[in-house]
Amino acid sequence: MRILLTNDDGIYAPGLSVLEEIARQFSDDIWICAPSEEQSGAGHSLTLNSPVRLRQHDERRFSVSGTPTDSVMMALREVMDAPPDLVLSGVNRGANLGDDITYSGTVSAAIEGALAGVRSIALSQVYSREGMGDDVPFGAALAWGAKIIAPLLNAPFADRTLVNVNFPALPADQVKGIRVVRQGFHDYSRGSVVEGRDPRGYRYFWFGLHPIEHTLDHGTDLEAIDEGYVSVTPLQLDLTNHSVLGEFADRFGK
């Protein structure tokens, strides 16, 4: 089995090494193509206004001066001599839960794999406020990653679908199990913007990382993580609200 690994934290991210260790439990035919620098929050963006540069680090390890989507596209079109059987994206440093998936470069890399017709899985490690920076522990992802991937290798995947996986911020032996759940939703009305001033006196802004309010609706990824479970969420790329198609057609006299 041929596996392509990518991420949005960059080619040197610790989570990518964790992902490689997980992937090698299934195959030795491992290819890596990831952004040269961190691209968190890049979503499903493409680099269109500057050239994308490809760097080879060893026989099957490459980095791209662009986004996670760029990385998958370059891997499939320029790097690999044959398509992969599986795309794994991650292991992201931080959660990709609820509607955060629309911002996520990790999930978007898996989306690009799904668009290419390749079975694709995004994996993210939730962390506590004490585990920020380079101190994020990936023990839960490392211990549970293969347990999540194995049942999905032969599962039926419809076209343009992928799977989003999150590991709770717990030691591996404290994880309670696995839940297959739907996407939850955050309350972004309480998000924060942090203002400061640079040494020259000019204002700048950071989007804050303060906790976002959310309702732990039953059966969601947010609830599963909050209760100590690995969340597994099948996603589809059809964003159409089918329930109102007829109503809208009537309004436009169709």
Coordinates of C-alpha atoms in Angstrom, one line a residue:
M1 CA 0.0 0.0 0.0
R2 CA 1.3 3.4 -1.0
I3 CA 0.7 6.2 1.5
L4 CA 1.1 10.0 1.1
L5 CA 1.7 12.0 4.3
T6 CA 1.2 15.7 4.5
N7 CA 0.2 18.4 7.1
D8 CA -0.2 22.1 7.7
D9 CA 2.3 22.5 10.5
G10 CA 5.3 22.1 8.2
I11 CA 7.8 19.5 7.1
Y12 CA 9.7 19.7 10.4
A13 CA 6.7 19.5 12.7
P14 CA 6.7 16.8 15.4
G15 CA 3.3 15.7 14.5
L16 CA 4.4 14.7 11.0
S17 CA 7.0 12.4 12.6
V18 CA 4.3 10.9 14.7
L19 CA 2.2 10.4 11.6
E20 CA 5.1 8.6 9.8
E21 CA 5.5 6.3 12.8
I22 CA 1.8 5.5 12.6
A23 CA 1.8 5.0 8.8
R24 CA 4.8 2.6 8.9
Q25 CA 2.6 0.2 10.8
F26 CA 0.8 -0.4 7.5
S27 CA 3.4 0.1 4.8
D28 CA 7.0 0.9 4.0
D29 CA 5.9 2.7 0.8
I30 CA 5.7 6.1 2.5
W31 CA 5.9 9.4 0.6
I32 CA 5.9 12.8 2.3
C33 CA 5.1 16.2 0.8
A34 CA 4.3 19.0 3.2
P35 CA 4.6 22.8 3.4
S36 CA 8.1 24.1 4.1
E37 CA 6.7 26.3 6.8
E38 CA 3.6 26.3 9.1
Q39 CA 0.4 27.0 7.2
S40 CA -2.2 26.6 10.0
G41 CA -5.5 28.2 9.1
A42 CA -4.7 28.1 5.4
G43 CA -7.9 26.3 4.7
H44 CA -8.3 25.0 1.2
S45 CA -6.3 27.8 -0.4
L46 CA -4.0 27.6 -3.4
T47 CA -0.9 29.7 -4.1
L48 CA -1.8 31.6 -7.2
N49 CA 0.1 34.9 -7.1
S50 CA 3.7 33.6 -6.6
P51 CA 5.6 30.5 -7.8
V52 CA 5.5 27.3 -5.8
R53 CA 8.9 25.9 -5.1
L54 CA 9.6 22.2 -4.5
R55 CA 12.5 21.0 -2.4
Q56 CA 13.6 17.3 -2.2
H57 CA 15.0 16.3 1.2
D58 CA 15.5 12.6 0.4
E59 CA 14.2 10.0 -1.9
R60 CA 10.5 10.2 -0.8
R61 CA 10.5 13.4 1.3
F62 CA 9.6 16.7 -0.2
S63 CA 8.5 20.2 0.9
V64 CA 6.6 22.9 -0.9
S65 CA 6.7 26.6 -0.5
G66 CA 3.0 26.8 -0.3
T67 CA -0.2 25.6 1.3
P68 CA -1.3 22.1 2.3
T69 CA -3.5 22.0 -0.8
D70 CA -0.4 22.9 -2.9
S71 CA 1.5 20.1 -1.2
V72 CA -1.0 17.4 -2.1
M73 CA -1.4 18.7 -5.7
M74 CA 2.4 18.8 -6.2
A75 CA 2.7 15.3 -4.7
L76 CA 0.1 13.8 -7.0
R77 CA 1.1 15.7 -10.1
E78 CA 4.9 16.1 -9.9
V79 CA 6.4 14.0 -7.1
M80 CA 4.9 10.6 -7.1
D81 CA 5.4 8.1 -9.9
A82 CA 2.0 6.5 -9.2
P83 CA -1.1 7.6 -7.2
P84 CA -1.2 6.7 -3.5
D85 CA -3.8 4.4 -2.0
L86 CA -4.2 6.6 1.1
V87 CA -3.6 10.2 2.1
L88 CA -3.0 10.9 5.7
S89 CA -2.8 14.5 6.9
G90 CA -1.5 15.5 10.3
V91 CA -1.0 14.8 13.0
N92 CA -2.0 18.4 13.6
R93 CA -0.9 20.3 16.7
G94 CA -4.3 21.2 18.0
A95 CA -8.0 20.4 17.5
N96 CA -9.9 20.5 14.3
L97 CA -13.4 20.2 15.7
G98 CA -16.8 21.7 14.8
D99 CA -16.7 24.4 12.2
D100 CA -13.0 24.9 12.7
I101 CA -12.7 22.3 9.9
T102 CA -13.5 25.1 7.4
Y103 CA -10.3 26.9 8.4
S104 CA -8.1 23.8 8.8
G105 CA -5.2 23.2 6.5
T106 CA -5.0 19.7 7.9
V107 CA -8.5 18.9 6.8
S108 CA -8.1 20.7 3.5
A109 CA -5.2 18.6 2.6
A110 CA -7.4 15.6 3.1
I111 CA -10.1 17.3 1.0
E112 CA -7.6 17.6 -1.8
G113 CA -6.9 13.9 -1.6
A114 CA -10.6 13.1 -1.7
L115 CA -11.1 15.4 -4.7
A116 CA -8.4 13.3 -6.5
G117 CA -10.3 10.1 -5.6
V118 CA -7.9 8.9 -3.0
R119 CA -9.0 7.6 0.4
S120 CA -8.1 10.5 2.8
I121 CA -8.0 10.9 6.6
A122 CA -7.2 14.0 8.6
L123 CA -5.8 13.5 12.1
S124 CA -5.4 16.1 14.9
Q125 CA -4.1 16.0 18.5
V126 CA -6.1 18.2 20.9
Y127 CA -3.9 19.8 23.7
S128 CA -4.5 21.6 26.9
R129 CA -3.5 25.2 27.6
E130 CA -0.4 23.8 29.5
G131 CA 0.8 22.0 26.4
M132 CA 1.3 24.8 23.9
G133 CA 4.3 25.5 21.7
D134 CA 6.7 22.6 21.2
D135 CA 5.4 20.8 24.4
V136 CA 2.2 19.4 22.8
P137 CA 2.1 15.7 23.8
F138 CA 1.2 13.3 20.9
G139 CA 0.9 10.2 23.0
A140 CA -2.8 9.6 22.4
A141 CA -2.4 10.0 18.6
L142 CA 0.6 7.7 18.6
A143 CA -1.2 5.0 20.6
W144 CA -4.6 5.2 18.9
G145 CA -3.7 6.3 15.4
A146 CA -3.3 2.8 13.9
K147 CA -6.5 1.6 15.7
I148 CA -8.4 4.3 13.9
I149 CA -6.9 3.9 10.5
A150 CA -7.1 0.1 10.3
P151 CA -10.9 -0.2 10.1
L152 CA -11.1 2.6 7.6
L153 CA -8.7 1.0 5.0
N154 CA -11.4 -1.3 3.6
A155 CA -14.5 0.7 4.6
P156 CA -16.6 2.0 1.7
F157 CA -15.9 5.7 1.0
A158 CA -18.4 7.5 -1.2
D159 CA -16.9 9.9 -3.8
R160 CA -15.8 13.3 -2.4
T161 CA -15.8 12.1 1.2
L162 CA -13.1 12.0 3.9
V163 CA -12.7 11.3 7.6
N164 CA -11.7 13.8 10.3
V165 CA -10.2 12.3 13.4
N166 CA -9.3 14.1 16.7
F167 CA -7.5 12.6 19.7
P168 CA -8.3 14.0 23.2
A169 CA -5.8 15.8 25.3
L170 CA -5.2 12.8 27.6
P171 CA -2.5 10.3 28.2
A172 CA -3.0 7.3 25.9
D173 CA -4.0 5.0 28.7
Q174 CA -6.8 7.4 29.8
V175 CA -8.5 7.6 26.4
K176 CA -11.9 6.0 26.9
G177 CA -12.4 4.7 23.4
I178 CA -13.7 5.8 20.0
R179 CA -16.9 7.5 19.0
V180 CA -18.2 8.0 15.4
V181 CA -19.9 11.4 15.6
R182 CA -21.2 14.3 13.6
Q183 CA -19.6 17.7 13.3
G184 CA -20.4 20.1 16.1
F185 CA -20.6 23.9 16.1
H186 CA -18.8 26.7 17.9
D187 CA -20.1 30.2 19.0
Y188 CA -17.6 32.4 17.1
S189 CA -19.4 35.6 18.3
R190 CA -17.1 35.6 21.3
G191 CA -13.8 35.2 19.5
S192 CA -11.0 37.5 20.4
V193 CA -8.6 39.8 18.6
V194 CA -5.5 40.8 20.6
E195 CA -4.0 44.2 20.0
G196 CA -0.5 45.3 20.6
R197 CA 2.2 47.8 19.4
D198 CA 5.5 47.0 17.7
P199 CA 8.8 48.6 18.7
R200 CA 8.1 51.4 16.2
G201 CA 4.8 52.2 17.8
Y202 CA 2.5 50.8 15.1
R203 CA -0.6 48.8 16.0
Y204 CA -0.8 45.1 15.2
F205 CA -3.4 42.4 15.8
W206 CA -3.3 38.7 16.6
F207 CA -6.4 36.5 16.4
G208 CA -6.6 35.3 19.9
L209 CA -6.5 31.7 21.1
H210 CA -8.9 32.2 23.9
P211 CA -11.4 29.3 24.5
I212 CA -14.4 29.5 22.1
E213 CA -17.8 28.9 23.5
H214 CA -19.6 25.8 22.2
T215 CA -22.6 23.7 23.1
L216 CA -21.8 20.1 23.6
D217 CA -24.7 18.8 21.6
H218 CA -25.1 15.0 21.9
G219 CA -23.4 13.0 19.3
T220 CA -20.9 15.6 18.2
D221 CA -17.1 15.7 17.9
L222 CA -17.0 18.4 20.6
E223 CA -18.8 16.2 23.1
A224 CA -16.7 13.1 22.3
I225 CA -13.4 15.0 22.9
D226 CA -14.8 16.7 26.0
E227 CA -15.7 13.3 27.4
G228 CA -12.3 11.7 26.7
Y229 CA -13.0 9.8 23.4
V230 CA -11.3 9.8 20.0
S231 CA -13.8 11.5 17.6
V232 CA -14.2 10.0 14.1
T233 CA -16.3 12.1 11.7
P234 CA -17.1 11.3 8.1
L235 CA -17.2 14.5 6.0
Q236 CA -18.7 15.2 2.6
L237 CA -17.8 18.0 0.2
D238 CA -21.3 18.7 -1.0
L239 CA -22.2 21.8 1.0
T240 CA -25.6 22.2 -0.7
N241 CA -28.6 22.7 1.7
H242 CA -30.8 20.2 -0.1
S243 CA -33.7 20.8 2.3
V244 CA -34.4 24.3 0.9
L245 CA -33.7 23.7 -2.8
G246 CA -37.4 23.3 -3.6
E247 CA -38.3 26.4 -1.6
F248 CA -35.7 28.5 -3.4
A249 CA -36.8 27.2 -6.8
D250 CA -40.4 28.3 -6.0
R251 CA -39.2 31.8 -5.0
F252 CA -37.5 32.2 -8.3
G253 CA -40.4 30.7 -10.2
K254 CA -38.6 27.6 -11.4

